[in-house]
């Protein structure tokens, strides 16, 4: 269906965002001798194999022991290393929340927590592994930067940007093959939202895989004569409040779209920004306080209301609420 | 490495114990028991064994590093750091009070010199020490990394993740010590959660394990540390089972978990200070 639409961004290739991380890490290792990698028995899944092969002395297989991995990474910053830890998002956050809180965030350590297989699009493995709360946990931690890029190219650029970013950071990406629709070798500025499509009736703030769904939704809305602005919020914390407020000042209403619980995710951060500065209707596209389940990524995004059609519905609802103000 | 006599070191211990008790009394909160029990070990490290720089550098390149995993022993660490010149001893009076750098549990947030990582939530310190030790090797830095844990802390699973890792990677530039006082908050460790044969467990995890049977005897501590140092660089991580008595040095505090986390009253403080010589001047 999306092929018949007049999309403002298109793709010729699909790839998983985790490969963007793996390729970014390899390049980061070549650029900076202080970059080290740690992985908890998921080297293949995290695409860290190329880094391991080229820099064996700077790579640490830690086994299935995520708590230890976080502590090790914190220790490795003492002496000047820049550790990138890799495991699934579930084991990168909930399993090790206290370790991240005390040894990384509170201690202000320059650790990059890199988390794959986030969200529903993990697919068939089901709810045990489909974490939908990780952004909330990470953004609550003082000092923590939270980044959720949208495709292979942006994930690679984000990985490289983190090398030169001093401080704790959480980098969230995923498993499925996904359209590559942002430029190769793009500049990635942490904390700076990217206005991808200009519009006037409603703003769609999307993050991660759902940025693509937002791009598709914009074309669908345009066919119905609705002008949507699409803003790529790759950095959830620190949030680019200036960009959010400027856009909503123009459009008057907004939709947030994320592969995460609506409680504690990007939508809540935007709501907080709006309510403190310029209250405006905001509709959430996200998981409504439930766990996921097994299925294909496409099936799951549809069933849990996270695809382009749902963004379209939310946009219309936001516009209707604006009209009734 | 400082050239101090046993007598000088014991004098420092007496003063440090006074500092700890006065700090905890001054705010009516803190953990005197394990602080008094670990005094000889800390003083041996900071005033004799370790190469360290009181002009604090976070990276600690070319220095021995120290990590405290059981962060509730903070009063002792602060007293030893202050007496080593990391910051003025008068600051000890701010312990646990609002706007202090001497937080209830050690922290880096306020920039207190000497602290490299926050600790207090148990089980995390050994992992951090091992990461720092591996980086020393990567950096071609031949200095050692010391870590201290509690015995009750051995009940945390992360400790054993770290234990397994250290032997796998042959991290032989680390000396970890367990404060083996047999006590934890809710009572004797063997009643709360029996540790059984800790030595056999650590040996089975691939560590070189030595005992310091008299952890409150400076001579025995120094001899044990010399033995431990001699075992470094041989392909295995080194663990010291440090037998101490909680509350050592004060007759009514010794050997009981009762003083794990409570402060002495005015009368109890006076009684305790009467048992400990003021050797370097109270803060």
Coordinates of C-alpha atoms in Angstrom, one line a residue, chain A:
Chain A
X1 CA 0.0 0.0 0.0
X2 CA 2.8 2.4 0.9
X3 CA 4.2 2.0 -2.6
X4 CA 1.2 3.7 -4.1
X5 CA 1.6 6.7 -1.9
X6 CA 3.5 9.8 -2.8
X7 CA 6.1 9.5 0.0
X8 CA 8.4 12.4 0.9
X9 CA 11.0 9.9 1.9
X10 CA 11.6 6.6 0.1
X11 CA 13.9 3.6 0.3
X12 CA 15.6 1.2 -2.0
X13 CA 17.0 -1.1 0.7
X14 CA 15.9 -2.5 4.1
X15 CA 18.2 -3.4 6.9
X16 CA 18.1 -3.9 10.6
X17 CA 19.0 -0.9 12.9
X18 CA 21.2 -3.2 15.0
X19 CA 23.5 -3.5 11.9
X20 CA 23.7 0.2 11.9
X21 CA 25.0 -0.1 15.5
X22 CA 27.5 -2.9 14.6
X23 CA 28.9 -1.0 11.6
X24 CA 29.0 2.3 13.6
X25 CA 30.8 0.6 16.4
X26 CA 33.4 -0.8 14.1
X27 CA 34.0 2.6 12.6
X28 CA 34.1 4.1 16.1
X29 CA 36.8 1.6 17.1
X30 CA 38.9 2.7 14.1
X31 CA 38.4 6.3 14.9
X32 CA 39.1 6.2 18.6
X33 CA 41.5 3.7 20.3
X34 CA 39.6 4.2 23.6
X35 CA 36.4 2.6 22.4
X36 CA 35.9 -0.8 24.0
X37 CA 33.0 -3.3 23.5
X38 CA 31.4 -5.6 26.0
X39 CA 28.7 -8.1 25.2
X40 CA 26.7 -10.6 27.2
X41 CA 26.6 -13.6 24.9
X42 CA 24.8 -11.9 22.1
X43 CA 27.6 -10.9 19.7
X44 CA 25.8 -12.1 16.6
X45 CA 22.4 -10.6 17.6
X46 CA 24.1 -7.2 18.4
X47 CA 26.3 -7.3 15.3
X48 CA 29.4 -6.8 17.3
X49 CA 31.4 -9.5 15.6
X50 CA 33.2 -7.2 13.2
X51 CA 34.4 -5.1 16.1
X52 CA 35.5 -8.1 18.1
X53 CA 37.4 -9.5 15.1
X54 CA 39.3 -6.3 14.4
X55 CA 39.9 -5.3 18.0
X56 CA 40.1 -8.5 20.0
X57 CA 42.0 -6.9 22.8
X58 CA 39.4 -4.2 23.2
X59 CA 36.4 -6.5 23.2
X60 CA 35.1 -8.4 26.3
X61 CA 32.7 -11.3 26.1
X62 CA 31.2 -11.3 29.6
X63 CA 28.9 -14.3 29.3
X64 CA 25.3 -14.2 30.4
X65 CA 26.0 -11.8 33.3
X66 CA 24.5 -8.4 32.5
X67 CA 24.9 -7.0 36.0
X68 CA 28.6 -7.7 35.9
X69 CA 28.8 -6.2 32.4
X70 CA 27.4 -2.9 33.6
X71 CA 29.8 -2.7 36.5
X72 CA 32.8 -3.7 34.4
X73 CA 31.9 -0.9 31.9
X74 CA 31.7 1.6 34.7
X75 CA 35.1 0.5 35.9
X76 CA 36.6 0.7 32.4
X77 CA 35.8 4.4 32.2
X78 CA 38.3 4.9 35.0
X79 CA 41.5 5.0 33.0
X80 CA 39.8 6.6 30.0
X81 CA 38.0 3.9 28.0
X82 CA 34.7 4.5 26.3
X83 CA 32.7 1.3 26.8
X84 CA 29.8 0.3 24.6
X85 CA 27.8 -2.5 26.2
X86 CA 25.6 -4.7 24.1
X87 CA 22.7 -7.0 24.9
X88 CA 18.9 -7.0 24.3
X89 CA 17.0 -3.9 25.5
X90 CA 15.3 -6.0 28.1
X91 CA 18.5 -7.1 29.7
X92 CA 20.1 -3.7 29.1
X93 CA 17.7 -1.9 31.3
X94 CA 15.2 -3.7 33.6
X95 CA 17.5 -6.5 34.5
X96 CA 20.3 -4.1 35.5
X97 CA 18.4 -1.0 36.5
X98 CA 20.1 -0.7 39.9
X99 CA 23.6 -1.3 38.4
X100 CA 23.0 1.5 35.8
X101 CA 21.5 3.8 38.4
X102 CA 24.4 3.5 40.9
X103 CA 27.5 2.6 39.0
X104 CA 26.8 4.5 35.8
X105 CA 24.2 7.3 36.1
X106 CA 24.8 8.5 39.7
X107 CA 28.5 8.0 39.2
X108 CA 28.4 10.0 36.0
X109 CA 30.3 7.3 34.0
X110 CA 30.9 7.6 30.3
X111 CA 29.2 4.3 29.5
X112 CA 27.1 3.7 26.3
X113 CA 24.4 1.2 26.9
X114 CA 23.5 -0.2 23.5
X115 CA 20.2 -2.1 23.4
X116 CA 18.9 -4.2 20.5
X117 CA 15.6 -6.0 20.0
X118 CA 13.6 -3.3 21.7
X119 CA 9.8 -3.1 21.4
X120 CA 7.2 -5.2 19.7
X121 CA 9.1 -5.5 16.4
X122 CA 11.4 -8.1 18.1
X123 CA 8.5 -10.3 16.9
X124 CA 8.2 -14.0 17.5
X125 CA 10.2 -14.3 20.7
X126 CA 7.2 -12.7 22.5
X127 CA 6.6 -10.5 25.5
X128 CA 9.4 -11.8 27.7
X129 CA 11.8 -10.1 25.4
X130 CA 9.7 -7.3 23.9
X131 CA 10.5 -4.6 26.4
X132 CA 8.2 -1.6 26.2
X133 CA 9.3 0.2 29.3
X134 CA 13.0 0.8 28.7
X135 CA 12.8 4.4 27.5
X136 CA 10.8 5.3 30.7
X137 CA 13.3 3.7 33.0
X138 CA 16.3 5.2 31.3
X139 CA 14.9 8.7 30.8
X140 CA 14.1 8.9 34.5
X141 CA 17.7 8.6 35.5
X142 CA 19.5 11.9 36.0
X143 CA 22.5 12.4 33.7
X144 CA 21.2 9.8 31.2
X145 CA 20.9 10.6 27.5
X146 CA 18.3 8.5 25.7
X147 CA 18.5 8.0 21.9
X148 CA 16.2 5.9 19.7
X149 CA 17.2 6.2 16.0
X150 CA 14.9 5.3 13.1
X151 CA 16.8 3.4 10.6
X152 CA 20.2 1.8 9.7
X153 CA 21.9 5.0 8.6
X154 CA 20.6 7.0 11.6
X155 CA 21.6 4.3 14.1
X156 CA 25.1 4.2 12.6
X157 CA 25.4 8.0 12.8
X158 CA 24.1 8.0 16.4
X159 CA 26.6 5.3 17.4
X160 CA 29.4 7.5 16.1
X161 CA 28.1 10.6 17.7
X162 CA 28.1 8.9 21.1
X163 CA 31.9 8.4 20.9
X164 CA 32.3 12.2 21.3
X165 CA 29.5 12.6 23.8
X166 CA 30.8 12.6 27.4
X167 CA 28.4 11.0 29.9
X168 CA 26.0 8.0 30.3
X169 CA 23.8 7.2 27.3
X170 CA 21.2 4.7 26.3
X171 CA 21.0 3.8 22.6
X172 CA 17.9 1.8 21.6
X173 CA 17.5 -0.1 18.3
X174 CA 15.9 -3.2 17.0
X175 CA 15.8 -6.5 15.2
X176 CA 13.6 -6.2 12.1
X177 CA 14.7 -5.4 8.6
X178 CA 13.5 -1.8 8.2
X179 CA 13.4 0.8 5.4
X180 CA 16.6 2.9 5.1
X181 CA 15.1 6.3 4.3
X182 CA 17.5 8.7 5.9
X183 CA 20.8 9.8 4.3
X184 CA 24.0 7.9 4.5
X185 CA 26.7 9.7 6.5
X186 CA 24.2 12.1 7.9
X187 CA 25.2 14.5 10.7
X188 CA 23.7 13.4 14.0
X189 CA 23.4 16.0 16.6
X190 CA 22.4 14.6 20.0
X191 CA 19.4 16.4 21.4
X192 CA 18.5 18.1 18.1
X193 CA 15.2 17.1 16.6
X194 CA 15.0 16.7 12.8
X195 CA 12.0 18.3 11.0
X196 CA 11.7 15.8 8.1
X197 CA 8.5 17.1 6.6
X198 CA 6.9 20.5 6.9
X199 CA 3.2 20.8 7.6
X200 CA 0.6 23.1 9.1
X201 CA -2.4 21.1 10.5
X202 CA -0.8 18.7 13.0
X203 CA 2.7 17.7 14.1
X204 CA 3.7 14.0 14.3
X205 CA 6.5 13.5 16.7
X206 CA 7.9 10.0 16.1
X207 CA 10.9 8.0 17.3
X208 CA 12.6 4.8 16.3
X209 CA 10.9 2.5 13.9
X210 CA 7.7 4.5 14.0
X211 CA 9.4 7.4 12.2
X212 CA 8.9 5.4 9.0
X213 CA 5.2 4.8 9.9
X214 CA 4.9 8.6 10.4
X215 CA 6.4 9.3 7.0
X216 CA 3.8 6.9 5.5
X217 CA 1.0 8.5 7.6
X218 CA 2.0 11.9 6.3
X219 CA 1.4 10.8 2.7
X220 CA -1.9 9.2 3.6
X221 CA -3.1 12.4 5.4
X222 CA -1.9 14.5 2.5
X223 CA -4.1 12.5 0.1
X224 CA -7.0 13.6 2.3
X225 CA -6.0 17.2 2.3
X226 CA -4.4 17.3 5.7
X227 CA -1.0 18.8 6.1
X228 CA 1.1 17.0 8.7
X229 CA 4.5 18.0 10.0
X230 CA 6.8 15.1 10.8
X231 CA 9.5 15.5 13.3
X232 CA 12.0 12.8 14.1
X233 CA 12.7 12.8 17.8
X234 CA 15.8 10.5 17.8
X235 CA 16.9 12.0 21.1
X236 CA 14.2 11.5 23.7
X237 CA 16.4 13.0 26.4
X238 CA 17.5 15.7 26.4
X239 CA 14.3 16.6 24.5
X240 CA 14.4 19.3 21.9
X241 CA 11.7 21.4 23.6
X242 CA 12.4 24.3 21.4
X243 CA 11.6 22.4 18.2
X244 CA 8.5 20.8 19.7
X245 CA 7.1 24.1 20.9
X246 CA 7.9 25.9 17.7
X247 CA 6.1 23.2 15.7
X248 CA 3.0 23.0 17.9
X249 CA 2.8 26.8 18.0
X250 CA 2.2 26.5 14.2
X251 CA 0.1 23.4 14.0
X252 CA -1.8 23.6 17.2
X253 CA -2.0 19.9 17.9
X254 CA 0.2 16.8 17.9
X255 CA 0.6 13.1 17.8
X256 CA 3.4 11.1 19.5
X257 CA 4.4 7.8 18.0
X258 CA 6.7 5.3 19.6
X259 CA 7.2 1.6 20.0
X260 CA 6.9 1.8 23.8
X261 CA 4.3 2.0 26.6
X262 CA 2.4 5.2 26.5
X263 CA 3.2 5.4 30.2
X264 CA 6.6 7.0 30.6
X265 CA 7.7 7.2 26.9
X266 CA 8.3 9.9 24.4
X267 CA 4.6 11.0 24.5
X268 CA 4.8 11.7 28.2
X269 CA 7.9 13.8 27.7
X270 CA 6.1 15.8 25.0
X271 CA 3.0 16.2 27.1
X272 CA 5.1 17.5 29.9
X273 CA 6.7 20.0 27.6
X274 CA 3.4 21.2 26.1
X275 CA 1.5 21.4 29.4
X276 CA 4.2 23.6 31.0
X277 CA 4.5 25.9 28.0
X278 CA 1.7 25.7 25.5
X279 CA -1.1 23.3 26.3
X280 CA -2.4 21.7 23.1
X281 CA -4.2 18.5 22.1
X282 CA -1.8 15.5 22.0
X283 CA -2.8 12.0 20.9
X284 CA -0.6 9.1 21.9
X285 CA 0.3 6.3 19.5
X286 CA 2.0 3.7 21.7
X287 CA 1.3 0.5 23.6
X288 CA -1.7 1.0 25.9
X289 CA -0.5 -0.5 29.2
X290 CA -0.2 -4.1 28.0
X291 CA 2.5 -6.7 27.3
X292 CA 3.2 -7.8 23.7
X293 CA 3.0 -11.3 22.3
X294 CA 4.4 -13.5 19.5
X295 CA 3.8 -12.5 15.9
X296 CA 5.5 -10.8 12.9
X297 CA 6.6 -7.2 13.4
X298 CA 3.9 -6.0 10.9
X299 CA 1.2 -8.0 12.6
X300 CA 2.2 -6.8 16.0
X301 CA 2.3 -3.1 15.0
X302 CA -1.1 -3.5 13.5
X303 CA -2.6 -5.4 16.4
X304 CA -1.2 -3.0 19.1
X305 CA -2.2 0.1 17.1
X306 CA 1.3 1.4 16.2
X307 CA 1.3 1.5 12.4
X308 CA 0.7 4.3 9.9
X309 CA -3.1 3.9 9.8
X310 CA -3.2 4.4 13.6
X311 CA -1.1 7.5 13.3
X312 CA -3.5 8.8 10.7
X313 CA -6.5 8.2 13.1
X314 CA -4.7 9.9 15.9
X315 CA -3.8 12.9 13.8
X316 CA -7.4 13.4 12.8
X317 CA -8.5 13.1 16.4
X318 CA -6.0 15.6 17.5
X319 CA -7.1 18.0 14.8
X320 CA -10.8 17.5 15.8
X321 CA -9.9 18.3 19.4
X322 CA -8.1 21.4 18.3
X323 CA -11.2 22.6 16.4
X324 CA -13.4 22.1 19.5
X325 CA -11.1 24.2 21.7

